[in-house]
Coordinates of C-alpha atoms and ligand atoms in Angstrom, one line a residue:
M1 CA 112.6 48.0 -93.5
G2 CA 109.6 45.9 -94.4
L3 CA 108.5 44.8 -91.0
R4 CA 106.7 41.9 -90.9
R5 CA 106.8 40.6 -87.6
L6 CA 103.6 42.8 -85.4
T7 CA 105.5 43.9 -82.3
L8 CA 108.1 45.4 -84.8
V9 CA 105.2 47.1 -86.3
L10 CA 103.5 48.5 -82.7
I11 CA 107.0 49.8 -82.0
A12 CA 107.1 51.6 -84.8
A13 CA 103.8 52.9 -84.4
L14 CA 104.6 54.2 -81.3
A15 CA 107.7 56.0 -82.3
C16 CA 105.8 57.2 -84.7
A17 CA 103.0 58.6 -82.5
S18 CA 105.8 60.2 -80.1
A19 CA 107.5 61.0 -83.1
A20 CA 104.5 63.7 -84.2
A21 CA 105.1 65.5 -80.3
A22 CA 109.1 66.7 -81.1
A23 CA 109.8 66.7 -84.8
P24 CA 113.0 65.0 -86.0
Q25 CA 115.8 68.2 -86.6
P26 CA 117.1 68.0 -90.2
G27 CA 120.4 67.3 -90.3
E28 CA 120.3 65.1 -87.0
L29 CA 121.8 61.6 -87.8
A30 CA 121.2 57.8 -87.1
A31 CA 122.3 56.7 -83.0
Q32 CA 125.6 56.1 -83.3
T33 CA 124.7 52.4 -82.1
N34 CA 122.0 51.5 -84.4
Y35 CA 125.2 51.0 -87.2
T36 CA 128.3 50.9 -88.4
Q37 CA 131.3 53.3 -89.1
A38 CA 133.6 52.4 -91.8
E39 CA 135.4 54.9 -94.3
R40 CA 134.6 53.0 -96.6
P41 CA 135.4 54.0 -100.4
L42 CA 132.5 55.2 -102.7
D43 CA 134.0 52.9 -105.4
A44 CA 133.1 49.9 -101.6
I45 CA 130.2 50.8 -102.5
H46 CA 128.2 47.4 -105.1
F47 CA 124.8 47.8 -103.5
I48 CA 122.2 50.2 -103.8
V49 CA 119.0 49.1 -101.5
I50 CA 115.4 49.8 -102.2
H51 CA 113.3 49.3 -98.5
V52 CA 109.0 50.8 -97.6
S53 CA 109.0 51.6 -94.3
E54 CA 105.5 50.5 -93.4
G55 CA 105.6 53.6 -91.6
G56 CA 105.3 57.7 -91.6
F57 CA 108.6 59.9 -92.8
L58 CA 108.9 60.7 -89.1
G59 CA 107.4 58.1 -86.9
T60 CA 110.1 55.7 -89.4
V61 CA 112.9 58.8 -89.7
S62 CA 112.3 58.6 -85.6
W63 CA 112.5 55.5 -85.6
L64 CA 115.6 54.5 -87.4
R65 CA 117.9 57.5 -85.2
D66 CA 117.1 55.5 -81.9
P67 CA 119.6 53.2 -81.2
R68 CA 117.1 50.4 -79.5
A69 CA 115.9 49.5 -83.3
H70 CA 118.8 48.3 -83.3
A71 CA 118.4 49.0 -87.5
S72 CA 119.4 51.6 -90.0
A73 CA 118.5 53.1 -93.8
N74 CA 121.6 55.1 -95.3
F75 CA 118.7 57.7 -96.4
V76 CA 114.3 58.2 -96.2
V77 CA 112.7 59.0 -98.5
S78 CA 108.2 61.3 -97.8
R79 CA 105.8 61.3 -100.0
T80 CA 106.6 64.5 -100.9
G81 CA 110.6 64.0 -102.1
Q82 CA 111.4 64.6 -98.3
V83 CA 114.7 63.2 -98.1
Q84 CA 116.5 62.9 -94.5
E85 CA 120.6 61.6 -94.3
L86 CA 120.5 58.9 -91.5
V87 CA 123.8 57.0 -92.0
P88 CA 126.9 58.5 -94.2
L89 CA 127.7 57.2 -97.8
H90 CA 131.4 55.9 -96.4
D91 CA 128.9 54.5 -92.8
I92 CA 127.3 51.3 -93.2
A93 CA 123.9 51.1 -92.0
W94 CA 122.2 48.5 -91.0
H95 CA 119.0 47.6 -93.3
S96 CA 119.2 44.3 -95.3
G97 CA 119.2 41.6 -92.6
N98 CA 122.9 40.7 -94.1
W99 CA 125.6 41.9 -93.2
A100 CA 127.5 41.5 -96.1
V101 CA 125.2 43.0 -98.0
N102 CA 124.0 46.2 -95.2
E103 CA 128.8 46.0 -95.5
Q104 CA 128.8 46.9 -99.9
S105 CA 125.4 48.4 -100.5
I106 CA 123.0 52.3 -99.3
G107 CA 119.7 51.4 -97.8
I108 CA 117.4 53.7 -99.2
E109 CA 113.2 54.0 -97.4
N110 CA 110.7 54.5 -99.5
V111 CA 108.0 56.3 -97.0
G112 CA 104.9 53.7 -97.9
F113 CA 103.6 50.3 -97.0
T114 CA 104.6 47.3 -98.8
G115 CA 101.4 45.4 -99.6
D116 CA 99.5 49.1 -100.4
P117 CA 98.2 49.2 -103.6
A118 CA 97.9 53.3 -102.6
G119 CA 101.9 52.6 -103.6
F120 CA 103.9 55.1 -104.2
T121 CA 104.1 58.4 -105.7
T122 CA 105.6 60.4 -107.7
S123 CA 108.1 62.8 -106.0
E124 CA 108.4 59.9 -103.7
Y125 CA 109.8 57.9 -107.2
R126 CA 111.9 60.8 -107.8
A127 CA 114.5 62.0 -104.6
T128 CA 114.5 57.8 -104.5
A129 CA 116.1 57.6 -107.9
R130 CA 117.9 61.2 -107.4
L131 CA 119.9 59.7 -104.9
A132 CA 120.2 56.1 -106.2
A133 CA 121.5 57.9 -109.8
V134 CA 123.8 59.9 -107.4
V135 CA 125.5 56.8 -105.8
A136 CA 125.6 55.0 -109.1
R137 CA 127.4 57.3 -110.5
R138 CA 129.7 58.3 -108.1
S139 CA 130.9 54.0 -107.4
L140 CA 130.6 53.6 -111.2
M141 CA 127.3 50.8 -110.5
P142 CA 125.8 49.9 -113.1
I143 CA 122.5 50.5 -113.4
D144 CA 120.4 47.8 -112.9
R145 CA 119.1 45.3 -111.6
Q146 CA 121.9 43.5 -110.3
H147 CA 123.2 46.3 -107.8
I148 CA 119.7 48.3 -107.6
I149 CA 118.0 45.5 -106.1
G150 CA 114.8 45.3 -103.6
H151 CA 115.3 44.0 -100.4
Y152 CA 113.2 41.0 -101.0
Q153 CA 117.0 40.7 -103.2
V154 CA 118.8 40.4 -100.2
P155 CA 120.0 36.2 -99.2
D156 CA 119.3 35.2 -96.2
P157 CA 122.5 34.8 -94.3
N158 CA 120.7 31.6 -92.6
D159 CA 119.7 30.5 -96.0
P160 CA 121.3 32.1 -99.2
T161 CA 117.9 29.9 -101.1
Q162 CA 115.4 32.5 -99.5
G163 CA 115.3 36.4 -100.0
G164 CA 114.7 39.5 -97.7
G165 CA 117.6 39.4 -95.4
I166 CA 117.2 37.2 -92.0
D167 CA 114.1 38.0 -91.4
G168 CA 113.2 37.0 -94.9
H169 CA 111.0 41.2 -96.1
T170 CA 109.2 41.1 -99.6
D171 CA 109.3 45.4 -99.7
P172 CA 109.1 47.1 -102.0
G173 CA 106.8 44.5 -102.8
S174 CA 103.8 44.8 -105.7
Y175 CA 102.7 48.5 -105.4
W176 CA 106.8 49.2 -106.8
K177 CA 107.5 50.5 -110.2
W178 CA 110.4 49.2 -111.3
G179 CA 110.3 50.0 -115.0
Y180 CA 109.7 53.4 -114.5
F181 CA 112.3 53.8 -111.3
M182 CA 114.7 52.6 -112.8
N183 CA 114.0 55.0 -116.4
L184 CA 114.3 58.2 -113.5
V185 CA 118.1 55.7 -112.3
R186 CA 119.2 56.4 -115.9
R187 CA 117.7 59.3 -116.6
F188 CA 119.3 61.8 -113.8
A189 CA 122.7 59.1 -114.0
Y190 CA 123.1 59.6 -117.6
P191 CA 120.4 62.8 -118.7
Q192 CA 122.5 63.3 -123.0
K193 CA 122.7 59.2 -122.9
W194 CA 119.0 58.4 -121.8
W195 CA 118.0 61.1 -124.2
R196 CA 120.4 60.0 -126.8
E197 CA 118.2 56.3 -126.5
H198 CA 114.9 57.6 -126.2
H199 CA 115.1 59.2 -128.7
V200 CA 117.1 57.7 -130.8
G201 CA 117.3 58.9 -134.4
L202 CA 114.0 60.8 -133.5
D203 CA 113.9 64.3 -134.7
V204 CA 112.8 66.7 -137.3
R205 CA 114.9 67.4 -139.0
S206 CA 113.8 70.5 -140.8
S207 CA 109.7 71.7 -141.7
S208 CA 109.0 73.8 -145.1
V209 CA 107.3 76.6 -143.4
Y210 CA 109.8 77.3 -140.5
G211 CA 110.1 79.3 -136.8
G212 CA 110.3 82.9 -138.4
Q213 CA 108.7 82.7 -141.9
V214 CA 106.4 84.5 -142.8
V215 CA 103.6 83.1 -145.0
A216 CA 100.1 83.7 -146.7
G217 CA 97.6 82.3 -148.8
R218 CA 97.7 78.2 -148.8
V219 CA 101.2 77.2 -147.7
P220 CA 102.5 72.9 -148.4
W221 CA 103.7 72.0 -145.3
K222 CA 106.0 68.3 -145.1
I223 CA 108.9 67.7 -143.1
D224 CA 111.6 65.8 -142.8
V225 CA 111.6 63.3 -140.0
G226 CA 114.8 60.5 -138.0
G227 CA 113.9 57.5 -136.1
P228 CA 111.5 55.3 -136.4
V229 CA 108.6 57.8 -136.9
K230 CA 105.3 56.3 -137.0
H231 CA 102.8 59.4 -137.0
V232 CA 102.9 63.2 -136.8
A233 CA 100.5 65.9 -135.6
F234 CA 100.4 69.4 -136.5
L235 CA 99.4 71.6 -134.9
V236 CA 98.5 75.4 -135.0
D237 CA 98.3 77.6 -132.3
G238 CA 97.9 74.5 -129.5
K239 CA 95.3 72.6 -132.7
V240 CA 96.1 69.2 -134.2
R241 CA 95.1 70.3 -137.8
W242 CA 96.6 67.6 -139.5
I243 CA 97.6 63.7 -138.0
D244 CA 99.8 62.2 -141.5
H245 CA 100.5 58.5 -140.9
V246 CA 101.9 57.8 -144.0
A247 CA 105.9 59.1 -144.6
P248 CA 107.3 61.9 -146.0
F249 CA 105.1 63.5 -143.5
Q250 CA 102.3 66.2 -145.0
F251 CA 100.2 68.8 -143.7
A252 CA 96.8 67.4 -145.5
G253 CA 99.2 64.2 -146.1
G254 CA 99.7 66.4 -149.2
H255 CA 96.5 66.1 -151.4
Q256 CA 96.4 70.0 -149.7
L257 CA 98.3 72.4 -149.1
W258 CA 97.8 74.7 -145.5
N259 CA 95.6 77.5 -145.4
T260 CA 96.6 80.2 -144.0
T261 CA 93.5 82.7 -144.9
T262 CA 91.8 81.5 -142.5
L263 CA 94.0 82.6 -139.6
R264 CA 94.1 86.7 -138.6
N265 CA 97.1 88.2 -139.6
G266 CA 100.0 88.0 -137.3
V267 CA 102.4 85.5 -134.7
H268 CA 100.6 82.0 -135.2
K269 CA 102.8 79.8 -133.0
L270 CA 103.3 76.4 -134.8
E271 CA 103.8 72.8 -133.1
L272 CA 105.3 69.7 -134.9
R273 CA 105.4 66.2 -133.1
A274 CA 106.8 63.2 -133.8
Y275 CA 106.0 60.2 -132.4
G276 CA 107.5 56.2 -131.8
T277 CA 106.6 53.6 -131.0
K278 CA 107.8 54.8 -127.5
S279 CA 108.3 58.0 -127.1
W280 CA 108.0 61.3 -129.2
T281 CA 109.6 64.5 -130.5
R282 CA 108.9 67.9 -130.3
R283 CA 109.5 70.9 -132.5
V284 CA 107.9 74.6 -132.3
F285 CA 108.1 78.0 -133.5
T286 CA 106.4 80.5 -135.1
V287 CA 105.7 82.3 -138.5
R288 CA 103.7 85.3 -139.4
V289 CA 100.4 85.3 -141.2
K290 CA 100.4 88.8 -143.5
N291 CA 97.5 88.1 -146.3
Q292 CA 95.7 90.5 -148.2
P293 CA 92.8 92.2 -147.4
F294 CA 89.9 90.9 -149.3
S295 CA 86.6 92.1 -149.7
L296 CA 83.7 92.5 -151.7
A297 CA 81.0 95.8 -151.3
Q298 CA 77.7 94.1 -151.6
V299 CA 76.2 94.0 -154.7
A300 CA 74.8 98.0 -155.3
F301 CA 70.8 96.8 -155.0
K302 CA 68.2 96.8 -152.5
P303 CA 66.3 93.9 -151.3
N304 CA 63.7 92.7 -153.3
Q305 CA 64.5 96.6 -155.4
R306 CA 63.0 95.8 -158.7
V307 CA 65.2 95.2 -161.9
S308 CA 63.8 95.0 -165.8
G309 CA 66.0 94.8 -169.2
V310 CA 70.3 95.2 -168.9
T311 CA 71.0 95.6 -166.2
P312 CA 75.0 96.5 -165.0
I313 CA 76.3 94.6 -162.1
H314 CA 79.4 96.2 -161.0
A315 CA 81.0 94.1 -158.9
I316 CA 83.7 96.0 -156.7
F317 CA 86.8 94.5 -154.7
T318 CA 89.4 95.4 -151.7
G319 CA 92.5 92.9 -153.3
K320 CA 92.5 92.0 -156.2
P321 CA 90.4 89.2 -157.6
A322 CA 91.2 85.9 -159.5
R323 CA 87.8 85.6 -161.2
V324 CA 84.8 86.7 -160.7
A325 CA 81.3 85.7 -161.2
L326 CA 77.8 86.4 -161.7
L327 CA 75.5 83.4 -160.1
L328 CA 71.6 83.7 -160.7
D329 CA 70.3 81.6 -158.4
G330 CA 72.6 79.3 -157.5
R331 CA 73.4 79.1 -160.6
E332 CA 76.6 80.8 -162.8
I333 CA 75.7 83.2 -165.5
D334 CA 78.8 84.8 -166.3
H335 CA 81.9 85.0 -165.1
D336 CA 85.4 87.7 -165.1
T337 CA 89.4 87.2 -165.4
S338 CA 89.8 91.0 -165.3
A339 CA 88.7 94.7 -164.0
P340 CA 86.2 96.2 -164.0
Y341 CA 84.8 92.8 -163.6
L342 CA 81.4 94.5 -165.1
F343 CA 78.8 92.7 -165.8
K344 CA 74.9 93.1 -167.7
W345 CA 72.7 90.4 -166.8
D346 CA 70.4 90.6 -169.1
T347 CA 67.7 90.4 -166.9
R348 CA 65.1 89.2 -169.4
R349 CA 66.3 86.1 -170.1
T350 CA 64.9 84.9 -167.1
K351 CA 60.6 84.8 -165.2
D352 CA 59.3 87.9 -163.3
G353 CA 60.1 87.7 -160.0
K354 CA 62.0 86.6 -156.9
H355 CA 65.7 86.2 -158.4
T356 CA 68.9 86.5 -155.9
I357 CA 71.6 87.7 -158.0
A358 CA 75.6 86.4 -156.5
L359 CA 78.4 87.4 -156.4
V360 CA 81.4 85.5 -156.3
G361 CA 85.3 86.0 -156.0
R362 CA 88.6 83.5 -155.8
A363 CA 91.3 85.7 -154.5
P364 CA 94.0 84.3 -156.3
D365 CA 95.2 81.9 -152.5
G366 CA 91.8 80.6 -153.6
R367 CA 90.0 83.1 -150.5
L368 CA 86.0 82.9 -152.0
V369 CA 83.9 86.3 -151.0
R370 CA 80.3 86.4 -151.9
S371 CA 77.6 89.1 -152.1
S372 CA 74.1 88.8 -152.6
V373 CA 70.6 90.3 -152.8
T374 CA 67.3 89.2 -153.8
V375 CA 65.5 91.4 -156.5
V376 CA 62.4 90.6 -158.4
V377 CA 63.0 91.0 -161.5
D378 CA 60.1 92.8 -163.8
N379 CA 60.4 93.4 -167.6
A380 CA 56.3 93.4 -168.1
D381 CA 55.8 97.2 -167.3
V382 CA 59.2 97.6 -169.5
E383 CA 58.3 96.1 -172.7
P384 CA 57.5 97.7 -175.8
K385 CA 54.1 96.0 -177.1
I386 CA 51.4 97.8 -180.0
V387 CA 48.1 97.7 -178.4
S388 CA 45.9 99.5 -181.4
S389 CA 46.5 100.4 -185.0
S390 CA 44.3 102.9 -186.6
L391 CA 44.9 101.4 -189.8
G392 CA 43.6 97.8 -189.9
D393 CA 44.2 94.4 -192.2
G394 CA 42.3 94.1 -195.0
Q395 CA 41.1 98.4 -194.9
T396 CA 40.8 100.5 -198.0
V397 CA 42.0 103.5 -197.8
A398 CA 42.3 106.7 -199.2
D399 CA 43.7 110.2 -199.3
V400 CA 45.9 110.9 -196.6
Q401 CA 44.9 108.5 -193.4
H402 CA 46.5 109.4 -190.0
W403 CA 48.1 106.9 -188.8
L404 CA 47.9 105.8 -185.0
V405 CA 49.4 103.9 -183.2
Q406 CA 49.5 102.7 -179.7
T407 CA 51.7 101.0 -177.2
S408 CA 52.3 99.7 -174.5
G409 CA 56.0 100.1 -172.3
K410 CA 59.2 102.5 -172.6
I411 CA 59.5 103.0 -176.6
D412 CA 62.6 105.0 -177.8
H413 CA 60.8 105.3 -181.3
V414 CA 58.0 103.7 -183.6
E415 CA 59.0 102.9 -186.5
F416 CA 56.1 103.0 -189.8
S417 CA 56.9 100.8 -193.5
V418 CA 54.8 100.3 -196.5
D419 CA 56.2 97.9 -198.1
G420 CA 59.4 96.7 -196.7
V421 CA 60.6 101.3 -196.8
V422 CA 60.9 102.4 -193.5
R423 CA 58.5 106.3 -194.1
S424 CA 58.0 107.4 -191.5
S425 CA 59.6 106.6 -187.5
A426 CA 58.3 108.8 -184.2
T427 CA 60.5 109.1 -180.6
V428 CA 57.1 110.6 -179.5
A429 CA 54.2 109.3 -178.1
P430 CA 51.8 109.9 -180.3
Y431 CA 52.9 108.1 -183.0
A432 CA 51.1 108.2 -185.8
W433 CA 52.2 109.3 -189.0
D434 CA 50.0 111.3 -191.4
W435 CA 50.6 108.5 -195.8
D436 CA 49.4 110.8 -198.2
T437 CA 48.2 107.5 -199.7
T438 CA 47.8 109.3 -203.4
Q439 CA 50.6 109.2 -204.4
E440 CA 51.3 104.8 -204.2
T441 CA 50.0 102.5 -206.5
P442 CA 46.7 101.4 -206.9
G443 CA 45.8 98.3 -205.0
Q444 CA 47.8 96.2 -202.0
H445 CA 51.3 97.2 -199.9
Q446 CA 52.3 95.6 -196.9
L447 CA 53.0 98.1 -193.9
L448 CA 54.7 96.9 -190.8
I449 CA 55.1 98.9 -187.9
R450 CA 57.8 98.9 -186.0
A451 CA 57.9 99.6 -181.7
V452 CA 61.2 99.5 -181.0
G453 CA 62.1 99.9 -177.3
S454 CA 64.0 101.7 -174.5
D455 CA 65.6 97.7 -174.1
G456 CA 66.4 97.5 -178.3
T457 CA 63.6 94.8 -177.7
V458 CA 61.2 95.2 -181.4
A459 CA 57.3 94.9 -181.1
Q460 CA 56.0 94.7 -184.3
Q461 CA 52.8 94.1 -186.1
S462 CA 52.5 93.8 -190.5
L463 CA 48.7 94.0 -192.3
T464 CA 47.3 94.6 -195.7
V465 CA 46.0 97.7 -197.0
S466 CA 44.2 98.7 -200.3
V467 CA 44.8 101.9 -201.7
A468 CA 41.6 102.9 -203.6
G469 CA 42.2 104.9 -207.0
P470 CA 41.4 107.6 -208.1
S471 CA 38.7 109.3 -207.3
A472 CA 35.1 108.8 -209.4
G473 CA 34.1 111.5 -208.5
Ligands
ZN1 ZN1 113.5 46.3 -95.8

């Protein structure tokens, strides 16, 4: 309709008000006095004219059924997409204000107002587009803007340079989205063709990670696309994990592999979205992640345990590591690549006090596991030391000397040497040797005490003594 005249708007409004009391029955047609019965074949329809009702659905339907309206339309489409047929396709509705156009067209009223920025609903567009698509296909009408037209495009029969029919209507107006609407009509009329045109070659042809695949570790993920693809999004369980802008499209641009080890074992949904300039397509599939278990038992020290000497550290894994490192205060001091991953940590090479010792295992698929603990290195107590010797440097000795050595730390044994030859070895404290000096040549002799610790370290002390000559008496 697109009524410009205030009087007609008022009549329509009144019609709407009365119609609210008596709702129109579905399927009821317009009064036969406000349209022209005809037996026109479908291919006699050359135009579809889009109108705006300038009123509500019930009011519009009531009004266009009323013989006083002297107007009608083939269909009225509500804002919820409800379609009311008022004039059958083979009959001629009085809708365009131009008899020649009415004769070879159908008119569709869309509920709304031409000047209302609110425009029209998606349901309304879709319902009207479906109607237009069916009519266009049946009547073999081209789907373009020369054949699907607005009321404003219908020539005024008195002045063909003017549009809007005899009353100069302007509907559907600037809030009608022609581009969107025409795309819908094409899509409904030619679903296969529409798809081809909008996705011409735009396709995810293949993916190196594919549906039903069982994956583990780090996996290369490369895809092959067809058509003008600008970028590809890689989604895992609905989250975008990478967007690649350069062909050949691949996860992380091919600089990294797709890491499945951060996912729980089981089925995961993957999605590839290939974006063109105007449209996009996608491929969705599932894979099963199946990573072997990989874990590391806690380092077998209690927190702040005192350690000394050479201490074994055993790395115990579930699963098989490719490499195991032993770290002291964050710095690698040893590593191993094969079982049994048994390290010997020489604590004497570090200062006494608190230190963090850590094991880091790396699985063949790149997973890292770590176990660390803080211990207290205390070698002061265990280090062998010679505290005192009963023989002193420069002393003169005679007869049998009871040579007693006092030590501290953990001692394995103490050796007593004379002139470079070990003459006695004591393994039990008190460490002592009864040296019969009468068997020695009188004069100076070099003595050496060696205290060998249980950890293999040695403390030693040397001294020179003089053996007295035979007693004068
Ligand atoms: Zn109109």
